[in-house]
Amino acid sequence: MPALTDFWQRYAPTNGGVATLLKKNATRAPQIGMIDAVVGSENKGGFQQDFNALTGGAGDSKKKIAMFKYHTRGVDADTLDETDAELNYCNPARTNEFLQTEQEVTRYVSRQFKIADNKVRNFDETARQHFEMELEMEAVKLVTDLNKRMIALYEAVRGNTSAGTTAALTAQAFSSGADYKANIAWQESIRREFRKIQSGGKLMMVGDGLAESYANVLGYGQVNDFGQRVDLQPFDNRFAFFGDATLDSVIDGTGTVTDNALVWEPGAFQMLHWYQNRGDFRTMRDDAINDTIAINVNGTRHVFDVFIRYSDCQDSTAGMHVTLKKWFDVWNYPTDIFKGTDALNGVNFLERWIATAA
């Protein structure tokens, strides 16, 4: 095999570290949706992590510790009216100021594997095809693992409902579970709940079991038991829906609690990124590569740190030792974004719902 520098210059990221895209998967696409929802454009909106606008960063920062500023929301009791004593313009009763918090990206998932020269020789004239296939296969497994971790992290940081608890909420998705007659109560119950916590507009939803079946059935269109037209269009206009066959098992591995849906206000739950191999730490040597690479999984572009070492000790063990690594963490609204006397104290617009059938 040629030196790694020659191999990487032909097959790897170009343009100063901007990762290229591998366009096919070596295995079946995983049945995941949580990670796709979190990193998708509808959820990210104007969320910008890269404070220094790093060249080629595409919003993914080189910073491992991020700092952000925010305000605590005011309450109605702060308003003065004619029943209050004369206003003191020189010494206002309240001082408004920014709060500042920092968050470090501390979590990672990684996969390591070897591409042996003697194996490649048996099937390919060049290493490129084998290299891409192995990367794609490992990336699918890594993203599947990352997806499950996103679900668990979401479940761990869910805030209060309008009732002031973190308990999962329940609504009927089907009037009849036997023949899947859709019930509009599922989507309307969720919409009403989010209106109670002063959240409007389109919502993010990741669902499994009956929650996913609801979206599937609505794709065909139905008239429910009350003669109401129930189809995907109005549902889709109000929810960005992502099916995830791993969600129920992550939330409850015993299978007792199923048919879950995670529902949140767009932007309230974000994924943070950090990369070791950007900037001055992107290096190419004949025996080692430190860089970033993007791989397409389920149509979503995921960027990883990639570490490659080449060993040619003897023919039977010669080959590339490859590590894919993804540093990540999550961000959600801080606990003091609402005052203790605010009706929304404890709310962070992250909820879990359970779909039921009659």
PDB file of N, CA and C in Angstrom, residues 196-250:
ATOM      1  N   LYS A 196     -50.498  25.561  26.927  1.00  0.00           N
ATOM      2  CA  LYS A 196     -50.539  25.882  28.353  1.00  0.00           C
ATOM      3  C   LYS A 196     -49.171  26.330  28.872  1.00  0.00           C
ATOM      4  N   ILE A 197     -48.101  25.827  28.281  1.00  0.00           N
ATOM      5  CA  ILE A 197     -46.767  26.262  28.707  1.00  0.00           C
ATOM      6  C   ILE A 197     -46.221  27.333  27.761  1.00  0.00           C
ATOM      7  N   GLN A 198     -47.154  27.999  27.067  1.00  0.00           N
ATOM      8  CA  GLN A 198     -46.850  29.188  26.261  1.00  0.00           C
ATOM      9  C   GLN A 198     -45.871  28.896  25.125  1.00  0.00           C
ATOM     10  N   SER A 199     -46.048  27.747  24.506  1.00  0.00           N
ATOM     11  CA  SER A 199     -45.240  27.381  23.354  1.00  0.00           C
ATOM     12  C   SER A 199     -46.155  27.229  22.149  1.00  0.00           C
ATOM     13  N   GLY A 200     -45.869  27.950  21.097  1.00  0.00           N
ATOM     14  CA  GLY A 200     -46.691  27.887  19.899  1.00  0.00           C
ATOM     15  C   GLY A 200     -45.875  27.446  18.699  1.00  0.00           C
ATOM     16  N   GLY A 201     -46.540  27.312  17.570  1.00  0.00           N
ATOM     17  CA  GLY A 201     -45.848  26.939  16.347  1.00  0.00           C
ATOM     18  C   GLY A 201     -45.666  25.440  16.220  1.00  0.00           C
ATOM     19  N   LYS A 202     -44.832  25.041  15.278  1.00  0.00           N
ATOM     20  CA  LYS A 202     -44.590  23.635  14.992  1.00  0.00           C
ATOM     21  C   LYS A 202     -43.766  22.991  16.106  1.00  0.00           C
ATOM     22  N   LEU A 203     -44.034  21.719  16.388  1.00  0.00           N
ATOM     23  CA  LEU A 203     -43.324  20.997  17.432  1.00  0.00           C
ATOM     24  C   LEU A 203     -42.525  19.850  16.833  1.00  0.00           C
ATOM     25  N   MET A 204     -41.461  19.454  17.520  1.00  0.00           N
ATOM     26  CA  MET A 204     -40.676  18.280  17.149  1.00  0.00           C
ATOM     27  C   MET A 204     -41.288  17.061  17.828  1.00  0.00           C
ATOM     28  N   MET A 205     -41.370  15.926  17.117  1.00  0.00           N
ATOM     29  CA  MET A 205     -41.866  14.691  17.720  1.00  0.00           C
ATOM     30  C   MET A 205     -41.069  13.500  17.188  1.00  0.00           C
ATOM     31  N   VAL A 206     -40.570  12.682  18.112  1.00  0.00           N
ATOM     32  CA  VAL A 206     -39.921  11.420  17.767  1.00  0.00           C
ATOM     33  C   VAL A 206     -40.725  10.323  18.435  1.00  0.00           C
ATOM     34  N   GLY A 207     -41.241   9.362  17.659  1.00  0.00           N
ATOM     35  CA  GLY A 207     -42.160   8.387  18.222  1.00  0.00           C
ATOM     36  C   GLY A 207     -41.843   6.952  17.879  1.00  0.00           C
ATOM     37  N   ASP A 208     -42.309   6.041  18.730  1.00  0.00           N
ATOM     38  CA  ASP A 208     -42.182   4.598  18.523  1.00  0.00           C
ATOM     39  C   ASP A 208     -43.538   3.963  18.773  1.00  0.00           C
ATOM     40  N   GLY A 209     -43.709   2.715  18.388  1.00  0.00           N
ATOM     41  CA  GLY A 209     -44.938   1.994  18.654  1.00  0.00           C
ATOM     42  C   GLY A 209     -46.163   2.671  18.066  1.00  0.00           C
ATOM     43  N   LEU A 210     -47.209   2.836  18.876  1.00  0.00           N
ATOM     44  CA  LEU A 210     -48.442   3.464  18.405  1.00  0.00           C
ATOM     45  C   LEU A 210     -48.227   4.904  17.958  1.00  0.00           C
ATOM     46  N   ALA A 211     -47.264   5.587  18.601  1.00  0.00           N
ATOM     47  CA  ALA A 211     -46.990   6.972  18.206  1.00  0.00           C
ATOM     48  C   ALA A 211     -46.503   7.038  16.764  1.00  0.00           C
ATOM     49  N   GLU A 212     -45.656   6.078  16.381  1.00  0.00           N
ATOM     50  CA  GLU A 212     -45.196   6.046  14.989  1.00  0.00           C
ATOM     51  C   GLU A 212     -46.301   5.546  14.064  1.00  0.00           C
ATOM     52  N   SER A 213     -47.078   4.581  14.536  1.00  0.00           N
ATOM     53  CA  SER A 213     -48.196   4.078  13.728  1.00  0.00           C
ATOM     54  C   SER A 213     -49.178   5.193  13.391  1.00  0.00           C
ATOM     55  N   TYR A 214     -49.361   6.108  14.327  1.00  0.00           N
ATOM     56  CA  TYR A 214     -50.275   7.233  14.107  1.00  0.00           C
ATOM     57  C   TYR A 214     -49.847   8.028  12.878  1.00  0.00           C
ATOM     58  N   ALA A 215     -48.562   8.339  12.801  1.00  0.00           N
ATOM     59  CA  ALA A 215     -48.066   9.087  11.647  1.00  0.00           C
ATOM     60  C   ALA A 215     -48.171   8.263  10.369  1.00  0.00           C
ATOM     61  N   ASN A 216     -47.922   6.956  10.477  1.00  0.00           N
ATOM     62  CA  ASN A 216     -48.015   6.093   9.298  1.00  0.00           C
ATOM     63  C   ASN A 216     -49.446   6.026   8.770  1.00  0.00           C
ATOM     64  N   VAL A 217     -50.417   5.834   9.680  1.00  0.00           N
ATOM     65  CA  VAL A 217     -51.818   5.722   9.283  1.00  0.00           C
ATOM     66  C   VAL A 217     -52.305   7.033   8.686  1.00  0.00           C
ATOM     67  N   LEU A 218     -51.896   8.146   9.291  1.00  0.00           N
ATOM     68  CA  LEU A 218     -52.337   9.437   8.777  1.00  0.00           C
ATOM     69  C   LEU A 218     -51.781   9.704   7.381  1.00  0.00           C
ATOM     70  N   GLY A 219     -50.695   9.026   7.037  1.00  0.00           N
ATOM     71  CA  GLY A 219     -50.147   9.193   5.697  1.00  0.00           C
ATOM     72  C   GLY A 219     -51.101   8.696   4.624  1.00  0.00           C
ATOM     73  N   TYR A 220     -51.998   7.751   4.991  1.00  0.00           N
ATOM     74  CA  TYR A 220     -52.981   7.248   4.035  1.00  0.00           C
ATOM     75  C   TYR A 220     -54.252   8.092   4.037  1.00  0.00           C
ATOM     76  N   GLY A 221     -54.513   8.754   5.166  1.00  0.00           N
ATOM     77  CA  GLY A 221     -55.718   9.568   5.283  1.00  0.00           C
ATOM     78  C   GLY A 221     -56.900   8.735   5.758  1.00  0.00           C
ATOM     79  N   GLN A 222     -57.681   9.287   6.685  1.00  0.00           N
ATOM     80  CA  GLN A 222     -58.827   8.573   7.244  1.00  0.00           C
ATOM     81  C   GLN A 222     -59.935   9.547   7.610  1.00  0.00           C
ATOM     82  N   VAL A 223     -61.162   8.994   7.743  1.00  0.00           N
ATOM     83  CA  VAL A 223     -62.250   9.689   8.428  1.00  0.00           C
ATOM     84  C   VAL A 223     -62.474   8.924   9.717  1.00  0.00           C
ATOM     85  N   ASN A 224     -62.382   9.601  10.866  1.00  0.00           N
ATOM     86  CA  ASN A 224     -62.477   8.885  12.135  1.00  0.00           C
ATOM     87  C   ASN A 224     -63.936   8.603  12.511  1.00  0.00           C
ATOM     88  N   ASP A 225     -64.144   8.065  13.718  1.00  0.00           N
ATOM     89  CA  ASP A 225     -65.488   7.655  14.150  1.00  0.00           C
ATOM     90  C   ASP A 225     -66.470   8.823  14.231  1.00  0.00           C
ATOM     91  N   PHE A 226     -65.949  10.039  14.285  1.00  0.00           N
ATOM     92  CA  PHE A 226     -66.809  11.217  14.424  1.00  0.00           C
ATOM     93  C   PHE A 226     -66.985  11.941  13.100  1.00  0.00           C
ATOM     94  N   GLY A 227     -66.547  11.316  12.025  1.00  0.00           N
ATOM     95  CA  GLY A 227     -66.681  11.930  10.713  1.00  0.00           C
ATOM     96  C   GLY A 227     -65.680  13.019  10.440  1.00  0.00           C
ATOM     97  N   GLN A 228     -64.655  13.117  11.278  1.00  0.00           N
ATOM     98  CA  GLN A 228     -63.630  14.134  11.078  1.00  0.00           C
ATOM     99  C   GLN A 228     -62.532  13.606  10.158  1.00  0.00           C
ATOM    100  N   ARG A 229     -62.107  14.455   9.225  1.00  0.00           N
ATOM    101  CA  ARG A 229     -61.039  14.056   8.329  1.00  0.00           C
ATOM    102  C   ARG A 229     -59.709  14.102   9.084  1.00  0.00           C
ATOM    103  N   VAL A 230     -59.014  12.985   9.117  1.00  0.00           N
ATOM    104  CA  VAL A 230     -57.741  12.893   9.825  1.00  0.00           C
ATOM    105  C   VAL A 230     -56.706  12.395   8.826  1.00  0.00           C
ATOM    106  N   ASP A 231     -55.786  13.239   8.476  1.00  0.00           N
ATOM    107  CA  ASP A 231     -54.738  12.793   7.561  1.00  0.00           C
ATOM    108  C   ASP A 231     -53.422  13.474   7.907  1.00  0.00           C
ATOM    109  N   LEU A 232     -52.392  13.135   7.166  1.00  0.00           N
ATOM    110  CA  LEU A 232     -51.044  13.561   7.519  1.00  0.00           C
ATOM    111  C   LEU A 232     -50.839  15.058   7.371  1.00  0.00           C
ATOM    112  N   GLN A 233     -51.532  15.680   6.436  1.00  0.00           N
ATOM    113  CA  GLN A 233     -51.225  17.077   6.147  1.00  0.00           C
ATOM    114  C   GLN A 233     -51.373  18.002   7.362  1.00  0.00           C
ATOM    115  N   PRO A 234     -52.524  18.004   8.049  1.00  0.00           N
ATOM    116  CA  PRO A 234     -52.609  18.880   9.229  1.00  0.00           C
ATOM    117  C   PRO A 234     -51.660  18.449  10.338  1.00  0.00           C
ATOM    118  N   PHE A 235     -51.442  17.136  10.496  1.00  0.00           N
ATOM    119  CA  PHE A 235     -50.496  16.657  11.500  1.00  0.00           C
ATOM    120  C   PHE A 235     -49.092  17.137  11.158  1.00  0.00           C
ATOM    121  N   ASP A 236     -48.730  16.997   9.906  1.00  0.00           N
ATOM    122  CA  ASP A 236     -47.379  17.348   9.478  1.00  0.00           C
ATOM    123  C   ASP A 236     -47.142  18.853   9.554  1.00  0.00           C
ATOM    124  N   ASN A 237     -48.193  19.638   9.397  1.00  0.00           N
ATOM    125  CA  ASN A 237     -48.044  21.089   9.500  1.00  0.00           C
ATOM    126  C   ASN A 237     -47.780  21.531  10.931  1.00  0.00           C
ATOM    127  N   ARG A 238     -48.125  20.683  11.891  1.00  0.00           N
ATOM    128  CA  ARG A 238     -47.994  21.048  13.302  1.00  0.00           C
ATOM    129  C   ARG A 238     -46.851  20.315  14.005  1.00  0.00           C
ATOM    130  N   PHE A 239     -46.370  19.240  13.390  1.00  0.00           N
ATOM    131  CA  PHE A 239     -45.301  18.443  13.993  1.00  0.00           C
ATOM    132  C   PHE A 239     -44.274  18.060  12.932  1.00  0.00           C
ATOM    133  N   ALA A 240     -43.025  18.161  13.291  1.00  0.00           N
ATOM    134  CA  ALA A 240     -41.963  17.565  12.482  1.00  0.00           C
ATOM    135  C   ALA A 240     -41.737  16.180  13.070  1.00  0.00           C
ATOM    136  N   PHE A 241     -42.256  15.143  12.395  1.00  0.00           N
ATOM    137  CA  PHE A 241     -42.281  13.803  12.980  1.00  0.00           C
ATOM    138  C   PHE A 241     -41.128  12.937  12.478  1.00  0.00           C
ATOM    139  N   PHE A 242     -40.525  12.163  13.415  1.00  0.00           N
ATOM    140  CA  PHE A 242     -39.449  11.231  13.098  1.00  0.00           C
ATOM    141  C   PHE A 242     -39.727   9.912  13.812  1.00  0.00           C
ATOM    142  N   GLY A 243     -39.847   8.840  13.058  1.00  0.00           N
ATOM    143  CA  GLY A 243     -40.032   7.530  13.658  1.00  0.00           C
ATOM    144  C   GLY A 243     -38.715   6.973  14.173  1.00  0.00           C
ATOM    145  N   ASP A 244     -38.765   6.254  15.293  1.00  0.00           N
ATOM    146  CA  ASP A 244     -37.547   5.691  15.885  1.00  0.00           C
ATOM    147  C   ASP A 244     -37.882   4.368  16.562  1.00  0.00           C
ATOM    148  N   ALA A 245     -37.425   3.263  15.968  1.00  0.00           N
ATOM    149  CA  ALA A 245     -37.731   1.933  16.477  1.00  0.00           C
ATOM    150  C   ALA A 245     -36.919   1.565  17.714  1.00  0.00           C
ATOM    151  N   THR A 246     -35.988   2.413  18.122  1.00  0.00           N
ATOM    152  CA  THR A 246     -35.175   2.130  19.306  1.00  0.00           C
ATOM    153  C   THR A 246     -35.649   2.892  20.536  1.00  0.00           C
ATOM    154  N   LEU A 247     -36.596   3.804  20.378  1.00  0.00           N
ATOM    155  CA  LEU A 247     -36.958   4.723  21.454  1.00  0.00           C
ATOM    156  C   LEU A 247     -37.541   3.999  22.665  1.00  0.00           C
ATOM    157  N   ASP A 248     -38.522   3.116  22.439  1.00  0.00           N
ATOM    158  CA  ASP A 248     -39.174   2.434  23.561  1.00  0.00           C
ATOM    159  C   ASP A 248     -38.177   1.621  24.381  1.00  0.00           C
ATOM    160  N   SER A 249     -37.279   0.903  23.697  1.00  0.00           N
ATOM    161  CA  SER A 249     -36.341   0.039  24.412  1.00  0.00           C
ATOM    162  C   SER A 249     -35.339   0.839  25.228  1.00  0.00           C
ATOM    163  N   VAL A 250     -34.970   2.040  24.765  1.00  0.00           N
ATOM    164  CA  VAL A 250     -34.045   2.876  25.531  1.00  0.00           C
ATOM    165  C   VAL A 250     -34.729   3.422  26.779  1.00  0.00           C
TER     166      VAL A 250
END
